Structures are given as C-alpha cells and as structure tokens.
Amino acid sequence: MRETQSNTVFHNIIKMRELGILFVLIAMIFIFSVTSSVFFTVNNFLNITRQISLLGIMAMGMMMVIAVGGVDLSVGAVYAICSTSAAALMTRGQIPILPACLIALLIGLLFGVLNGVLIGYCKIMPFITTMGTMNVARGLALIIAKGKIISLDKDPVPDPEHLDAFFRFGGGSIGGVPTLAVILIVIVIFSWLFFHKSLTGFRLRAVGGSIEAASASGINVKKTILIPYIITSGLCAIAALANFSFMHTVQGTMGEGQELQVLAAAYIGGASPIGGGGTILGTLIGALIMGVLQNGLVLLGVNTFVQQIVIGMLVIVAVMIDVYRNEKRESR
C-alpha cells in the first residue's frame, strides 16, 4: 500500500514538472545555506543573479529551439562573435557605441537566419548545421579579436561620453536590482507571452510534436522552424552585449562550452529532447538550478571537473524523467 502511494506521489511530481524542479531548487538552497556560511547572503545572491541572467537569457531561446525538435550548438560561438564584433567596431573601427551594438545584434540575427534556413528549408540536421556554424562563428571571433583582449578601459572609443551609459546597460542596477536581472525578467515575460500565448508559439509546439500533423493542418513548417533559431541568436547577441557592458573586456574564446550550460538549463527545466514540450517558467528554474549549483559548489571548494560531472548527471536525470513521462503518456 505504501509502495503504491509512493509511486503515486512520484508520478504526480513528474506530472507537475515545474513543481518538482522547484523543490529541487529549494532543497539545493537549503543544503548550501547549511554547509556554507557565505551562501545565504545578499551579496552572494546578487552574484548568483548576475551569473544566471546571461544563461537564462540564452536558455529562453534554446528551449524554443528544442520545442520544434531542434538543437543549437552555436550559441556560445555566436555569443563570442557578437562580443568581439562590437568591441572591434568600437575600438579599432572607431564606430560609435550604439551603431556598433546594433551591427553586433544584426550579426547574431544573421547566424540565426543561416541556421534556420539550412535546417528548415534545406533540411540539414540541426546537430550538423549548428556544429558547422559554431565553428564558423568561433573562427571569425578569434580572427576579429586577433588573439588579444579588447578592453574598453584601455582602448579608445569615438564617443567616450557614452561609455558610462553603456556600462550601466549590463553593470548598473535599478532599485538595487542588477540590470542584468531586469533584462532577464523582461525577456522571460516576453518569451512567456510569445511561446505560451501567441499563435506562433502554438505552431512551434505543434511542429515539435509532429511535423507531419502540423504540415497537414496548414502550418508553414519551414518558416516555423526558422523563427526560434533567429530568436536564439538574437538573445545570444543581447547576452553578449550585456556581458561586454558588465566586464568591459572581450576575447575570441568567450562562450566556450556555453552551449552545454544553456542546453543543461533547458533540459533540466523540462524541455523535451523529442520536441513539443518545455515551458518558459521551467527553463527559468533550470537556469536558477544551474546558477545555485555552480555557486554552491565553488563556495564548498569542489573541483571544477567534479562540477561538470554533477551537471552532466543532472542532465541525464532530467532526460530520463522526460522519457518516463512520455512512456506513461503513451501507455494510456
């Protein structure tokens, strides 16, 4: 009897995925608060907020890509090329800050278009396509940076009077809340409205659920697949500019391995590897789990390599839970 009740409780938690991962997040906060005297402090929570903001911004787009049955391995490299392009344009090209940022944003969007066209219209596998564009973007970022660090604190810009305003974009605060967190909140709200409340969001989920059924119902599958890739690359560009604003420096190796972090946040948050699933709230909680976990392990002095093992195990468990849910759904 007790075993049956335990299975029922477990099944209900699996069904309520967001509630389940929220419990995990709360448990992690409790454990790290007990084991580290530094963890449960205002300054540390502000650090975690800054850490997860960039990850969360990119994870919003990644979740939508996964929802249509795709994957984007180029996010870290697009993040790098947008950062280095903006920095090089400002310093070496002597282009004013705002136009340089807009050009960097456009570069990010172009990579999204390239990914979407190759996958949606040319029907090249997402893994192969984005692995290719990842290498292209990374190579260009390294070429643009010339193997050096570009610093706004040392390299001159044509409009230094606007530097403070640019620095506040990613490094300021509003009412004590870091602007990075404010940017994340705004993007989360718009992402939720777009993905859960708009017709296009419904089409994304429909295509991820079944391309054949979506096509038969009159949905333009190619265009629908294109959209999330553009959104993801655009969000990578925003995250890159925000981080550049906060750090004041960039280099060609920025964002290496970032795609794994973003994928982990999306999968832990409930995005289904087979497409059609996932929620904006779940992805946000997934990003929070990643931030809290990494911060807590660092405070406890856990080796970086061990951190990677823990994150990998979390992703495997998250995918196993999704498989379990799908099997339960199909058995009904």
Tab-separated table of N, CA and C in Angstrom, residues 58-73 75 119 126 130 195 201 203-211 224-225 227-229 231-232 259-279 283 315 318-319 322 326:
chain	number	residue	atom	x	y	z
A	58	MET	N	19.830	33.259	-22.780
A	58	MET	CA	20.076	32.364	-23.918
A	58	MET	C	19.217	31.101	-23.836
A	59	ALA	N	18.949	30.641	-22.609
A	59	ALA	CA	18.156	29.416	-22.430
A	59	ALA	C	16.720	29.597	-22.897
A	60	MET	N	16.187	30.813	-22.828
A	60	MET	CA	14.827	31.061	-23.316
A	60	MET	C	14.707	30.688	-24.793
A	61	GLY	N	15.700	31.119	-25.578
A	61	GLY	CA	15.690	30.785	-26.999
A	61	GLY	C	15.952	29.321	-27.246
A	62	MET	N	16.894	28.753	-26.489
A	62	MET	CA	17.224	27.337	-26.674
A	62	MET	C	16.015	26.451	-26.420
A	63	MET	N	15.224	26.791	-25.411
A	63	MET	CA	14.034	25.999	-25.120
A	63	MET	C	13.086	25.984	-26.313
A	64	MET	N	12.936	27.131	-26.990
A	64	MET	CA	12.055	27.199	-28.161
A	64	MET	C	12.616	26.377	-29.323
A	65	VAL	N	13.943	26.392	-29.466
A	65	VAL	CA	14.577	25.573	-30.500
A	65	VAL	C	14.324	24.093	-30.229
A	66	ILE	N	14.494	23.686	-28.970
A	66	ILE	CA	14.249	22.294	-28.602
A	66	ILE	C	12.773	21.947	-28.782
A	67	ALA	N	11.896	22.919	-28.558
A	67	ALA	CA	10.452	22.674	-28.684
A	67	ALA	C	10.061	22.298	-30.106
A	68	VAL	N	10.796	22.794	-31.121
A	68	VAL	CA	10.487	22.417	-32.507
A	68	VAL	C	11.265	21.174	-32.931
A	69	GLY	N	11.911	20.527	-31.958
A	69	GLY	CA	12.639	19.300	-32.251
A	69	GLY	C	14.060	19.529	-32.710
A	70	GLY	N	14.616	20.712	-32.432
A	70	GLY	CA	15.965	21.031	-32.873
A	70	GLY	C	16.945	21.157	-31.727
A	71	VAL	N	18.118	21.660	-32.054
A	71	VAL	CA	19.159	21.940	-31.061
A	71	VAL	C	20.071	22.996	-31.673
A	72	ASP	N	20.686	23.827	-30.836
A	72	ASP	CA	21.575	24.864	-31.349
A	72	ASP	C	22.896	24.827	-30.585
A	73	LEU	N	23.911	24.283	-31.238
A	73	LEU	CA	25.234	24.177	-30.630
A	73	LEU	C	26.077	25.429	-30.856
A	75	VAL	N	25.378	28.575	-29.928
A	75	VAL	CA	25.070	29.717	-29.063
A	75	VAL	C	26.323	30.342	-28.437
A	119	ILE	N	18.385	24.432	-41.737
A	119	ILE	CA	17.634	23.357	-41.077
A	119	ILE	C	16.212	23.254	-41.606
A	126	PRO	N	19.849	19.515	-37.531
A	126	PRO	CA	20.220	20.614	-36.619
A	126	PRO	C	21.591	20.440	-35.992
A	130	THR	N	24.324	23.360	-36.836
A	130	THR	CA	24.779	24.278	-35.793
A	130	THR	C	26.207	23.975	-35.341
A	195	PHE	N	5.656	32.369	-26.389
A	195	PHE	CA	5.653	30.914	-26.521
A	195	PHE	C	4.339	30.281	-26.064
A	201	GLY	N	3.656	30.658	-31.079
A	201	GLY	CA	4.111	29.738	-30.046
A	201	GLY	C	3.404	28.400	-30.134
A	203	ARG	N	2.239	27.122	-32.837
A	203	ARG	CA	2.787	26.446	-34.018
A	203	ARG	C	4.140	25.805	-33.732
A	204	LEU	N	4.950	26.473	-32.926
A	204	LEU	CA	6.242	25.887	-32.550
A	204	LEU	C	6.036	24.553	-31.845
A	205	ARG	N	5.110	24.535	-30.904
A	205	ARG	CA	4.856	23.300	-30.156
A	205	ARG	C	4.240	22.233	-31.053
A	206	ALA	N	3.400	22.669	-31.998
A	206	ALA	CA	2.760	21.719	-32.910
A	206	ALA	C	3.792	21.058	-33.821
A	207	VAL	N	4.716	21.847	-34.345
A	207	VAL	CA	5.765	21.305	-35.223
A	207	VAL	C	6.659	20.354	-34.442
A	208	GLY	N	6.984	20.718	-33.196
A	208	GLY	CA	7.802	19.836	-32.371
A	208	GLY	C	7.099	18.542	-32.029
A	209	GLY	N	5.778	18.613	-31.886
A	209	GLY	CA	5.016	17.410	-31.570
A	209	GLY	C	4.931	16.446	-32.746
A	210	SER	N	4.689	16.981	-33.942
A	210	SER	CA	4.613	16.153	-35.155
A	210	SER	C	4.673	17.058	-36.381
A	211	ILE	N	5.749	16.955	-37.128
A	211	ILE	CA	5.897	17.780	-38.335
A	211	ILE	C	4.816	17.426	-39.348
A	224	THR	N	8.218	28.140	-39.521
A	224	THR	CA	8.090	27.932	-38.081
A	224	THR	C	9.407	27.471	-37.472
A	225	ILE	N	10.138	26.607	-38.182
A	225	ILE	CA	11.437	26.142	-37.694
A	225	ILE	C	12.459	27.282	-37.710
A	227	ILE	N	12.011	30.505	-37.129
A	227	ILE	CA	11.781	31.536	-36.107
A	227	ILE	C	12.587	31.332	-34.823
A	228	PRO	N	12.547	30.156	-34.174
A	228	PRO	CA	13.269	30.019	-32.894
A	228	PRO	C	14.778	30.149	-33.018
A	229	TYR	N	15.330	29.785	-34.179
A	229	TYR	CA	16.774	29.929	-34.362
A	229	TYR	C	17.164	31.408	-34.435
A	231	ILE	N	15.439	33.845	-32.996
A	231	ILE	CA	15.243	34.349	-31.629
A	231	ILE	C	16.437	33.986	-30.750
A	232	THR	N	16.895	32.746	-30.840
A	232	THR	CA	18.006	32.283	-30.006
A	232	THR	C	19.282	33.070	-30.273
A	259	GLU	N	27.317	26.472	-24.781
A	259	GLU	CA	26.182	25.742	-25.344
A	259	GLU	C	25.743	24.597	-24.436
A	260	LEU	N	26.703	23.964	-23.755
A	260	LEU	CA	26.369	22.863	-22.854
A	260	LEU	C	25.624	23.370	-21.626
A	261	GLN	N	26.043	24.538	-21.123
A	261	GLN	CA	25.360	25.136	-19.984
A	261	GLN	C	23.918	25.503	-20.340
A	262	VAL	N	23.751	26.086	-21.522
A	262	VAL	CA	22.417	26.520	-21.957
A	262	VAL	C	21.516	25.313	-22.189
A	263	LEU	N	22.053	24.286	-22.835
A	263	LEU	CA	21.281	23.061	-23.057
A	263	LEU	C	20.888	22.423	-21.730
A	264	ALA	N	21.819	22.413	-20.781
A	264	ALA	CA	21.533	21.817	-19.471
A	264	ALA	C	20.393	22.551	-18.783
A	265	ALA	N	20.419	23.889	-18.819
A	265	ALA	CA	19.352	24.673	-18.188
A	265	ALA	C	18.000	24.362	-18.821
A	266	ALA	N	17.978	24.230	-20.153
A	266	ALA	CA	16.721	23.947	-20.852
A	266	ALA	C	16.206	22.548	-20.541
A	267	TYR	N	17.104	21.551	-20.558
A	267	TYR	CA	16.679	20.181	-20.305
A	267	TYR	C	16.264	19.980	-18.849
A	268	ILE	N	17.036	20.550	-17.927
A	268	ILE	CA	16.670	20.451	-16.514
A	268	ILE	C	15.328	21.122	-16.269
A	269	GLY	N	15.072	22.198	-17.023
A	269	GLY	CA	13.812	22.927	-16.892
A	269	GLY	C	12.623	22.253	-17.531
A	270	GLY	N	12.831	21.112	-18.183
A	270	GLY	CA	11.697	20.357	-18.710
A	270	GLY	C	11.562	20.305	-20.213
A	271	ALA	N	12.488	20.928	-20.960
A	271	ALA	CA	12.419	20.844	-22.421
A	271	ALA	C	12.599	19.392	-22.851
A	272	SER	N	11.752	18.928	-23.756
A	272	SER	CA	11.794	17.537	-24.184
A	272	SER	C	12.718	17.368	-25.389
A	273	PRO	N	13.669	16.448	-25.334
A	273	PRO	CA	14.592	16.229	-26.449
A	273	PRO	C	13.887	15.827	-27.743
A	274	ILE	N	12.676	15.289	-27.642
A	274	ILE	CA	11.956	14.873	-28.842
A	274	ILE	C	11.075	15.988	-29.395
A	275	GLY	N	11.061	17.155	-28.716
A	275	GLY	CA	10.303	18.303	-29.202
A	275	GLY	C	8.885	18.354	-28.670
A	276	GLY	N	8.280	19.527	-28.826
A	276	GLY	CA	6.884	19.703	-28.466
A	276	GLY	C	6.629	20.093	-27.023
A	277	GLY	N	7.630	19.963	-26.142
A	277	GLY	CA	7.423	20.244	-24.726
A	277	GLY	C	8.235	21.423	-24.253
A	278	GLY	N	8.248	21.617	-22.937
A	278	GLY	CA	9.021	22.685	-22.348
A	278	GLY	C	8.180	23.904	-22.012
A	279	THR	N	8.590	24.636	-20.980
A	279	THR	CA	7.905	25.861	-20.590
A	279	THR	C	8.940	26.930	-20.268
A	283	THR	N	12.221	26.563	-17.716
A	283	THR	CA	13.559	26.908	-18.179
A	283	THR	C	14.223	27.906	-17.239
A	315	VAL	N	21.606	16.511	-16.141
A	315	VAL	CA	21.005	16.481	-17.482
A	315	VAL	C	20.488	15.083	-17.795
A	318	ALA	N	17.338	14.490	-15.910
A	318	ALA	CA	16.242	15.265	-16.495
A	318	ALA	C	15.691	14.594	-17.749
A	319	VAL	N	16.580	14.087	-18.602
A	319	VAL	CA	16.141	13.402	-19.831
A	319	VAL	C	15.443	12.093	-19.485
A	322	ASP	N	11.970	12.811	-18.527
A	322	ASP	CA	11.150	13.122	-19.703
A	322	ASP	C	10.750	11.844	-20.438
A	326	ASN	N	6.926	10.455	-21.074
A	326	ASN	CA	6.409	10.121	-22.410
A	326	ASN	C	5.901	8.692	-22.473
